[in-house]
Coordinates of N, CA and C and ligand atoms in Angstrom, one line a residue:
X1 N 36.9 135.0 15.7 CA 37.4 134.4 17.0 C 37.7 133.0 16.4
X2 N 39.0 132.6 16.7 CA 39.7 131.2 16.5 C 39.0 130.2 17.7
X3 N 38.7 129.0 17.9 CA 38.0 128.1 18.6 C 39.3 127.1 19.0
X4 N 39.7 127.1 20.1 CA 40.7 126.1 20.6 C 40.0 125.2 21.5
X5 N 40.3 123.7 21.7 CA 39.8 123.1 22.7 C 41.0 122.9 24.2
X6 N 40.4 123.1 25.1 CA 41.0 123.0 26.1 C 41.1 121.6 26.9
X7 N 41.7 120.7 26.3 CA 41.4 119.2 26.9 C 42.9 118.5 26.6
X8 N 43.2 117.5 27.1 CA 44.3 116.4 26.6 C 43.5 115.4 26.4
X9 N 42.3 114.8 26.1 CA 41.4 114.1 25.8 C 41.6 113.9 24.2
X10 N 41.8 112.6 23.9 CA 41.9 112.8 22.4 C 40.7 112.3 21.7
X11 N 39.7 111.5 22.4 CA 38.3 111.3 21.8 C 37.7 112.8 21.4
X12 N 37.7 113.6 22.6 CA 37.3 114.9 22.4 C 37.6 115.6 21.5
X13 N 38.8 115.9 21.4 CA 39.7 116.6 20.1 C 39.3 116.0 18.9
X14 N 39.1 114.5 18.5 CA 38.7 113.8 17.3 C 37.3 114.5 16.8
X15 N 36.4 114.2 17.9 CA 35.0 114.7 17.6 C 34.7 116.3 17.2
X16 N 35.6 116.9 17.8 CA 35.7 118.5 17.6 C 36.3 119.0 16.3
X17 N 37.3 118.2 16.0 CA 38.1 118.5 14.7 C 37.0 117.6 13.5
X18 N 36.4 116.9 13.7 CA 35.6 116.5 12.7 C 34.4 117.3 12.4
X19 N 34.0 118.3 13.3 CA 32.8 119.3 13.3 C 33.8 120.6 12.4
X20 N 34.6 120.4 12.3 CA 35.6 121.4 11.1 C 35.7 122.7 11.9
X21 N 35.7 122.8 13.1 CA 35.4 123.9 14.0 C 36.7 124.3 14.8
X22 N 37.5 123.3 14.8 CA 38.4 123.2 15.5 C 40.1 123.9 15.1
X23 N 40.6 125.0 15.8 CA 41.6 125.6 15.0 C 42.9 125.3 15.8
X24 N 42.8 124.5 17.0 CA 44.0 124.4 18.0 C 43.5 123.5 19.2
X25 N 44.5 123.5 20.3 CA 44.2 122.8 21.4 C 45.2 123.2 22.5
X26 N 44.6 123.6 23.6 CA 45.4 123.8 24.7 C 45.6 122.6 25.6
X27 N 46.7 122.3 26.4 CA 46.7 121.2 27.3 C 47.4 121.8 28.5
X28 N 47.3 121.3 29.8 CA 48.1 121.7 31.0 C 48.4 120.4 31.7
X29 N 49.2 120.8 33.0 CA 49.5 119.4 33.5 C 47.9 118.8 34.0
X30 N 46.9 119.6 34.7 CA 46.2 119.2 35.4 C 45.0 118.3 34.4
X31 N 45.0 118.8 33.0 CA 44.5 118.1 32.2 C 45.1 117.0 31.7
X32 N 46.3 117.0 31.4 CA 47.0 115.7 31.1 C 47.1 114.7 32.4
X33 N 46.8 115.0 33.7 CA 46.9 114.1 34.8 C 45.7 113.2 34.8
X34 N 44.6 113.8 34.0 CA 43.4 112.7 34.1 C 43.4 111.7 32.6
X35 N 44.4 111.9 32.3 CA 44.5 110.6 31.0 C 45.8 109.6 31.9
X36 N 45.6 108.6 31.1 CA 46.3 107.5 31.5 C 46.9 106.7 30.4
X37 N 47.7 105.8 30.8 CA 48.6 105.1 29.9 C 49.4 105.7 28.7
X38 N 49.7 106.7 28.9 CA 50.2 107.8 27.9 C 51.4 108.6 28.3
X39 N 52.4 108.7 27.7 CA 53.3 109.9 28.2 C 52.5 111.3 27.6
X40 N 53.2 112.4 28.1 CA 52.6 114.0 27.8 C 53.1 114.0 26.2
X41 N 54.4 113.5 26.1 CA 54.8 113.7 24.7 C 54.2 113.0 23.5
X42 N 53.8 111.7 24.1 CA 53.0 111.1 22.9 C 51.6 111.5 22.7
X43 N 51.1 112.2 23.7 CA 49.7 112.7 23.6 C 49.5 113.8 22.9
X44 N 50.6 115.0 22.9 CA 50.8 115.9 22.4 C 50.8 115.6 20.7
X45 N 51.9 114.7 20.7 CA 52.2 114.3 19.1 C 50.8 113.7 18.6
X46 N 49.8 112.7 19.1 CA 48.9 112.4 18.8 C 47.6 113.6 18.3
X47 N 47.9 114.7 19.4 CA 46.9 115.4 19.2 C 47.4 116.4 17.9
X48 N 48.8 116.5 17.8 CA 49.3 117.3 16.6 C 48.8 116.6 15.3
X49 N 48.8 115.3 15.4 CA 48.6 114.6 13.9 C 47.0 114.4 14.0
X50 N 46.3 115.1 14.4 CA 44.8 115.2 14.8 C 44.2 116.7 14.1
X51 N 44.8 117.6 14.6 CA 44.6 119.3 14.5 C 45.6 119.9 13.8
X52 N 45.1 120.4 12.8 CA 46.0 121.4 12.0 C 45.9 122.7 12.5
X53 N 46.8 123.0 13.7 CA 46.8 124.3 14.2 C 47.5 124.2 15.5
X54 N 47.7 125.2 16.2 CA 48.8 125.2 17.1 C 48.2 124.3 18.4
X55 N 49.2 123.7 18.9 CA 48.9 122.7 20.3 C 49.4 123.2 21.2
X56 N 49.2 123.8 22.4 CA 49.9 124.1 23.6 C 50.3 123.0 24.4
X57 N 51.8 123.0 24.9 CA 52.1 121.9 26.0 C 52.7 122.6 27.0
X58 N 52.7 122.5 28.2 CA 53.0 123.3 29.2 C 54.5 122.8 30.1
X59 N 55.4 124.0 30.2 CA 56.6 123.7 30.8 C 56.5 123.6 32.4
X60 N 57.1 123.1 33.0 CA 56.6 122.9 34.6 C 58.0 123.3 35.4
X61 N 59.3 123.5 34.6 CA 60.3 124.2 35.2 C 60.3 125.5 35.6
X62 N 60.9 125.7 36.9 CA 60.5 127.1 37.5 C 61.8 128.2 37.2
X63 N 62.9 127.9 36.7 CA 63.9 128.7 36.7 C 64.2 128.8 35.0
X64 N 64.9 129.8 34.8 CA 65.1 130.3 33.3 C 65.7 128.8 32.5
X65 N 66.8 128.6 33.0 CA 67.8 127.4 32.3 C 66.7 126.6 32.1
X66 N 66.1 126.0 33.2 CA 65.6 124.9 33.0 C 64.0 124.9 32.0
X67 N 63.9 126.3 32.3 CA 62.6 126.5 31.4 C 63.0 126.5 29.6
X68 N 64.1 127.1 29.5 CA 64.6 127.3 28.4 C 65.0 125.6 27.8
X69 N 65.6 125.1 28.4 CA 65.9 123.7 28.0 C 64.4 122.7 27.6
X70 N 63.7 123.0 28.7 CA 62.3 122.2 28.6 C 61.4 122.6 27.5
X71 N 61.7 124.0 27.2 CA 60.9 124.5 26.2 C 61.3 124.0 24.9
X72 N 62.7 124.0 25.0 CA 63.2 123.7 23.3 C 62.9 122.4 23.1
X73 N 62.9 121.5 24.3 CA 62.4 120.2 24.1 C 61.3 119.6 23.5
X74 N 60.2 120.3 24.3 CA 58.6 120.3 23.9 C 58.5 121.0 22.5
X75 N 59.1 121.8 22.1 CA 59.1 122.4 20.9 C 59.5 121.6 19.6
X76 N 60.4 120.8 20.0 CA 61.0 119.7 18.9 C 59.9 118.5 18.8
X77 N 58.8 118.5 19.6 CA 57.9 117.3 19.6 C 57.2 117.2 18.0
X78 N 57.1 118.4 18.0 CA 56.0 118.5 16.5 C 56.0 119.9 16.1
X79 N 56.0 120.1 14.7 CA 56.2 121.6 14.4 C 55.2 122.5 14.7
X80 N 53.9 122.0 15.1 CA 52.9 123.0 15.6 C 52.8 123.0 16.9
X81 N 53.8 122.7 17.8 CA 53.7 122.6 19.0 C 54.0 124.1 19.7
X82 N 53.1 124.6 20.4 CA 53.4 126.1 21.1 C 53.7 125.7 22.6
X83 N 54.6 126.5 23.2 CA 54.9 126.2 24.6 C 54.4 127.1 25.4
X84 N 53.9 126.4 26.5 CA 53.1 127.4 27.4 C 54.0 127.5 28.6
X85 N 54.3 128.9 28.9 CA 55.1 129.1 30.0 C 54.0 130.0 31.1
X86 N 54.3 129.7 32.4 CA 53.6 130.4 33.4 C 54.1 131.9 33.5
X87 N 53.2 133.0 33.8 CA 54.2 134.4 33.9 C 54.5 134.4 35.2
X88 N 55.9 134.8 35.1 CA 56.5 135.4 36.5 C 58.1 135.9 35.8
X89 N 58.7 136.6 36.6 CA 60.3 137.1 36.0 C 60.7 136.2 35.3
X90 N 60.9 134.9 35.6 CA 61.7 133.6 35.0 C 60.9 133.3 33.8
X91 N 59.6 133.3 33.6 CA 58.9 133.1 32.7 C 59.2 134.1 31.5
X92 N 59.0 135.5 31.8 CA 59.4 136.3 30.8 C 60.8 136.3 30.5
X93 N 61.7 136.0 31.1 CA 62.9 136.0 30.6 C 63.5 134.7 29.8
X94 N 62.8 133.8 30.2 CA 62.7 132.6 29.0 C 61.9 132.9 27.7
X95 N 60.9 133.4 27.9 CA 60.2 133.9 26.8 C 60.7 134.8 25.6
X96 N 61.5 135.8 26.3 CA 62.3 136.6 25.4 C 63.5 135.9 24.8
X97 N 64.0 134.7 25.6 CA 64.9 134.1 24.8 C 64.6 133.2 23.8
X98 N 63.3 132.5 24.0 CA 62.8 131.6 23.3 C 62.1 132.1 22.0
X99 N 61.7 133.1 22.2 CA 60.7 134.1 21.1 C 61.7 134.3 20.2
X100 N 63.1 134.7 20.5 CA 63.9 135.2 19.3 C 64.6 134.1 18.8
X101 N 64.5 132.7 19.0 CA 64.9 131.4 18.8 C 63.6 130.9 17.7
X102 N 62.5 131.8 17.8 CA 61.5 131.3 16.9 C 60.4 130.5 17.5
X103 N 60.9 130.1 18.9 CA 59.5 129.3 19.5 C 58.5 130.0 20.0
X104 N 57.3 129.4 19.6 CA 56.2 130.0 19.8 C 55.7 129.7 21.5
X105 N 55.5 130.9 22.3 CA 55.2 130.9 23.6 C 53.6 131.1 23.8
X106 N 53.0 130.5 24.6 CA 51.8 130.8 25.2 C 51.7 131.2 26.5
X107 N 51.8 132.6 27.0 CA 52.1 132.8 28.4 C 50.8 132.8 29.0
X108 N 50.9 131.7 30.1 CA 49.5 131.4 30.7 C 49.6 132.0 32.3
X109 N 48.2 131.7 32.6 CA 48.1 132.1 34.3 C 48.2 133.6 34.4
X110 N 47.7 134.2 33.1 CA 47.3 135.6 33.1 C 46.4 135.9 33.8
X111 N 46.4 137.1 34.9 CA 45.2 137.4 35.5 C 44.8 139.1 35.7
X112 N 45.8 139.7 34.7 CA 45.7 141.2 34.7 C 46.3 141.9 33.4
X113 N 45.6 142.8 32.9 CA 46.3 143.6 31.8 C 47.7 144.0 31.9
X114 N 48.0 144.1 33.0 CA 49.3 144.4 33.1 C 50.3 143.2 32.8
X115 N 50.1 142.0 33.4 CA 50.7 140.8 32.8 C 50.6 140.7 31.3
X116 N 49.3 140.6 30.9 CA 49.3 140.7 29.5 C 50.4 141.6 28.5
X117 N 50.3 142.8 29.0 CA 51.6 143.8 28.5 C 52.7 143.0 28.5
X118 N 53.3 142.7 29.7 CA 54.3 142.6 30.0 C 54.9 141.0 28.9
X119 N 53.6 140.1 28.9 CA 53.8 138.8 28.2 C 54.1 139.2 26.5
X120 N 53.3 140.2 26.1 CA 53.5 140.6 24.6 C 54.5 141.5 24.5
X121 N 55.0 142.2 25.5 CA 56.5 142.9 25.4 C 57.9 141.8 25.2
X122 N 57.5 140.8 25.9 CA 58.5 139.6 25.9 C 58.6 138.9 24.9
X123 N 57.7 139.2 24.1 CA 57.7 138.3 22.8 C 56.6 137.1 22.7
X124 N 55.8 137.0 23.7 CA 54.9 135.7 23.6 C 54.0 135.8 22.4
X125 N 53.5 134.7 21.9 CA 52.5 134.7 20.7 C 51.5 134.6 21.1
X126 N 50.9 134.1 22.1 CA 49.6 133.8 22.8 C 49.5 134.6 24.2
X127 N 48.5 135.1 24.6 CA 48.5 135.6 25.9 C 47.3 135.2 26.3
X128 N 47.3 134.4 27.5 CA 45.8 133.7 28.0 C 45.5 134.2 29.5
X129 N 44.5 135.1 29.5 CA 43.8 135.4 30.8 C 43.0 134.5 31.2
X130 N 43.0 134.1 32.3 CA 42.2 133.0 32.9 C 40.7 133.6 33.4
X131 N 39.6 133.7 32.4 CA 38.5 134.3 32.7 C 37.7 133.6 33.8
X132 N 37.7 132.3 34.0 CA 36.6 131.6 35.0 C 37.4 131.7 36.4
X133 N 38.3 131.7 36.3 CA 39.2 131.8 37.7 C 39.3 133.1 38.4
X134 N 39.3 134.0 37.5 CA 39.0 135.6 38.3 C 37.7 135.9 38.2
X135 N 36.7 135.1 37.8 CA 35.2 135.4 38.2 C 34.9 134.6 39.4
X136 N 35.6 133.3 39.5 CA 35.4 132.6 41.0 C 36.1 133.6 42.1
X137 N 37.0 134.2 41.9 CA 37.6 135.0 42.7 C 37.1 136.7 43.1
X138 N 35.8 136.7 42.3 CA 34.9 138.0 42.6 C 35.5 139.1 41.6
X139 N 36.2 138.6 40.7 CA 36.5 139.6 39.7 C 35.7 139.7 38.6
X140 N 36.1 140.6 37.6 CA 35.3 140.5 36.2 C 36.4 140.0 35.2
X141 N 36.6 138.7 35.1 CA 37.6 138.3 34.2 C 37.6 138.6 32.8
X142 N 36.6 139.0 32.2 CA 36.3 139.3 30.8 C 36.7 140.9 30.5
X143 N 36.9 141.6 31.8 CA 37.7 143.0 31.6 C 39.0 142.8 31.2
X144 N 39.9 141.8 31.6 CA 41.2 141.7 31.2 C 41.1 140.9 30.0
X145 N 40.2 140.4 29.1 CA 40.3 140.3 28.0 C 40.1 141.5 26.9
X146 N 38.9 142.3 27.5 CA 38.9 143.4 26.8 C 39.9 144.4 26.8
X147 N 40.6 144.7 28.0 CA 41.8 145.7 28.1 C 42.9 145.1 27.5
X148 N 43.2 144.0 27.2 CA 44.3 143.2 26.7 C 44.1 143.5 25.2
X149 N 43.0 143.3 24.6 CA 42.4 143.4 23.2 C 42.9 144.7 22.9
X150 N 42.2 145.7 23.7 CA 42.7 147.2 23.3 C 44.1 147.7 23.4
X151 N 44.9 147.2 24.4 CA 46.2 147.5 24.7 C 47.3 146.8 23.5
X152 N 46.7 145.8 22.9 CA 47.5 145.3 21.8 C 47.2 145.9 20.6
X153 N 46.1 146.4 20.7 CA 45.5 147.0 19.4 C 46.0 148.5 19.4
X154 N 46.2 149.2 20.5 CA 46.7 150.4 20.4 C 48.0 150.6 20.2
X155 N 48.7 149.6 20.5 CA 50.6 149.9 20.2 C 50.6 148.7 19.1
X156 N 49.8 148.1 18.2 CA 50.0 147.1 17.1 C 51.1 146.1 17.7
X157 N 50.7 145.6 18.8 CA 51.6 144.4 19.2 C 51.2 143.2 18.7
X158 N 52.0 142.2 18.3 CA 51.6 141.1 17.6 C 50.8 139.9 18.5
X159 N 50.9 140.0 19.7 CA 50.7 138.7 20.3 C 49.0 138.9 20.2
X160 N 48.6 137.7 20.4 CA 47.1 137.3 20.3 C 46.4 137.0 21.7
X161 N 45.2 137.5 22.0 CA 44.9 137.2 23.0 C 44.0 135.8 23.2
X162 N 44.2 135.3 24.3 CA 43.8 133.6 24.0 C 42.9 133.5 25.5
X163 N 41.4 133.8 25.1 CA 40.6 133.7 26.5 C 40.5 132.3 26.9
X164 N 41.1 132.1 27.8 CA 41.1 130.5 28.7 C 40.5 130.7 30.0
X165 N 40.4 129.4 30.6 CA 39.4 129.3 31.7 C 38.1 129.5 31.4
X166 N 37.5 129.2 30.2 CA 36.4 129.5 30.1 C 35.2 128.6 30.5
X167 N 34.2 129.0 31.0 CA 33.4 128.2 31.5 C 31.8 128.0 31.2
X168 N 31.5 129.0 30.2 CA 30.1 129.1 29.8 C 30.1 129.4 28.5
X169 N 28.7 129.2 27.8 CA 28.6 129.6 26.2 C 28.7 131.1 26.4
X170 N 28.1 131.9 27.5 CA 28.1 133.4 27.7 C 29.6 133.9 27.6
X171 N 30.6 133.0 28.3 CA 31.8 133.8 28.2 C 32.5 133.4 26.8
X172 N 32.0 132.8 25.9 CA 32.4 132.5 24.6 C 31.9 133.9 23.9
X173 N 30.7 134.2 23.8 CA 30.1 135.1 23.3 C 30.7 136.6 23.8
X174 N 31.1 136.6 25.1 CA 31.6 137.9 25.4 C 33.0 138.1 24.9
X175 N 33.7 136.8 25.1 CA 35.2 136.7 24.6 C 35.1 137.3 22.9
X176 N 34.3 136.6 22.3 CA 34.2 137.0 20.8 C 34.0 138.5 20.4
X177 N 33.2 139.2 21.4 CA 32.5 140.5 21.2 C 33.7 141.6 21.6
X178 N 34.7 141.1 22.5 CA 35.4 141.6 23.3 C 36.6 141.8 22.2
X179 N 36.7 140.9 21.1 CA 37.7 141.0 20.2 C 39.0 140.0 20.3
X180 N 38.6 139.1 21.4 CA 39.6 138.0 21.7 C 40.1 137.2 20.4
X181 N 41.4 136.9 20.0 CA 41.6 136.4 18.8 C 41.3 135.0 19.0
X182 N 41.3 134.5 20.2 CA 41.0 133.0 20.2 C 40.5 132.8 21.6
X183 N 39.4 131.7 21.7 CA 39.1 131.4 23.0 C 39.1 129.8 23.0
X184 N 39.9 129.4 24.4 CA 40.0 127.9 24.4 C 39.0 127.3 25.3
X185 N 38.4 126.0 24.6 CA 37.1 125.7 25.5 C 37.3 124.5 26.0
X186 N 36.6 124.2 27.1 CA 36.3 122.7 27.2 C 35.3 122.1 26.5
X187 N 35.5 120.6 26.2 CA 34.4 120.1 25.2 C 32.9 120.4 25.5
X188 N 32.7 120.5 26.9 CA 31.3 120.3 26.9 C 30.6 121.9 26.7
X189 N 31.5 122.8 26.8 CA 31.0 124.3 26.4 C 30.9 124.4 25.2
X190 N 32.0 123.5 24.1 CA 31.6 123.5 22.5 C 30.5 122.9 22.3
X191 N 30.1 121.9 23.2 CA 28.7 121.0 22.7 C 27.5 121.7 23.0
X192 N 27.7 122.8 24.2 CA 26.4 123.4 24.6 C 26.3 124.6 23.7
X193 N 27.5 125.1 23.0 CA 27.2 126.2 22.1 C 26.4 125.7 20.9
X194 N 26.4 124.3 20.5 CA 25.9 123.9 19.4 C 24.1 123.8 19.8
X195 N 24.0 123.4 20.9 CA 22.5 123.1 21.1 C 21.4 124.4 21.2
X196 N 20.4 124.2 20.7 CA 19.3 125.0 20.9 C 18.0 124.1 21.0
X197 N 17.3 124.2 22.0 CA 16.0 123.3 22.1 C 15.0 123.8 20.8
X198 N 15.0 124.9 20.2 CA 14.3 125.2 18.9 C 14.5 124.3 17.7
X199 N 16.2 124.1 17.9 CA 16.7 123.4 16.6 C 16.1 122.1 16.7
X200 N 16.2 121.6 18.0 CA 15.8 120.0 18.3 C 14.7 119.7 17.9
X201 N 13.4 120.6 18.5 CA 12.1 120.5 18.0 C 11.9 120.9 16.7
X202 N 12.4 121.7 16.1 CA 12.5 122.0 14.6 C 12.8 120.8 13.9
X203 N 13.9 120.1 14.2 CA 14.4 118.8 13.3 C 13.3 117.8 13.7
X204 N 12.9 117.6 14.7 CA 11.5 116.6 15.0 C 10.4 116.8 14.1
X205 N 10.0 117.9 14.4 CA 8.9 118.6 13.3 C 8.7 118.4 12.0
X206 N 10.3 118.8 11.3 CA 10.3 118.4 10.1 C 10.4 117.0 9.5
X207 N 11.0 116.3 10.5 CA 11.1 114.7 10.5 C 9.8 114.3 10.0
X208 N 8.9 114.7 11.3 CA 7.5 114.0 11.3 C 6.8 114.4 9.9
X209 N 6.8 115.5 9.6 CA 6.3 116.3 8.3 C 6.8 115.2 7.0
X210 N 8.1 115.2 7.0 CA 8.7 114.4 5.7 C 8.0 113.1 5.6
X211 N 7.4 112.5 6.7 CA 7.1 111.1 6.5 C 5.5 111.0 5.8
X212 N 5.1 112.4 5.7 CA 3.5 112.6 5.2 C 3.6 112.6 3.6
X213 N 4.9 112.8 2.7 CA 4.9 112.6 1.6 C 5.9 111.9 1.0
X214 N 5.8 111.4 -0.5 CA 7.0 110.8 -0.9 C 8.1 111.8 -1.5
X215 N 9.4 111.2 -1.2 CA 10.5 112.1 -1.5 C 10.7 112.6 -3.2
X216 N 10.6 111.4 -4.0 CA 10.6 111.2 -5.2 C 9.5 110.7 -6.0
Ligands
E4P301 C1 44.5 127.5 29.4 O1 45.0 127.1 28.5 C2 44.2 126.7 30.6 O2 44.5 125.3 30.2 C3 42.8 126.4 31.1 O3 41.9 127.3 30.3 C4 42.5 126.6 32.5 O4 41.2 126.6 32.8 P1 40.4 126.0 34.0 O5 40.6 127.5 35.2 O6 39.3 125.7 34.0 O7 41.6 125.1 34.8

């Protein structure tokens, strides 16, 4: 499973990229609203220059013509930009048109396996079920990931499941075990994946013992 970072914060992206584990980035208007002094386009280009992988930037138009125009503009910002479009009838129509032009779409705000199937059939490259928000609403978000992976496999659909709205390290493991192609994580979850108290105490113990002898 590839790991994307779910953020518009360039410092977080740089740190994750240096670790060598970052395969892409997803942004959205809420994440971008936390940043200041920079346009969305400028930030997305900055991210693309930092990460060698797909970088999702989201459309805010609500109608087909507007979506198509906005998506073409966003896709022209940088070669590895993927355009995020929320799933609804207009979003599917725009995705169908844009995917035929070779523009990669990340179909977002997916909350059911039926929506995943529709997104994949319309030509989306990535389909993003929102796990955490489903869990918050009392559902089993991961079930949508499991079902989507199985459906895409059954019919050899080329779309990739991108597990989104990840809230915990447990979500990451569950998404990987479900066969999700990608998971997009908040930086705090990526950091939490790395930590284990036995690693910390083990390092301290080895350091303490290393002071008891000469290295060469
Ligand atoms: C996905 O691409 C979205 O940006 C994101 O995962 C939404 O997550 P949230 O529910 O934490 O806002």
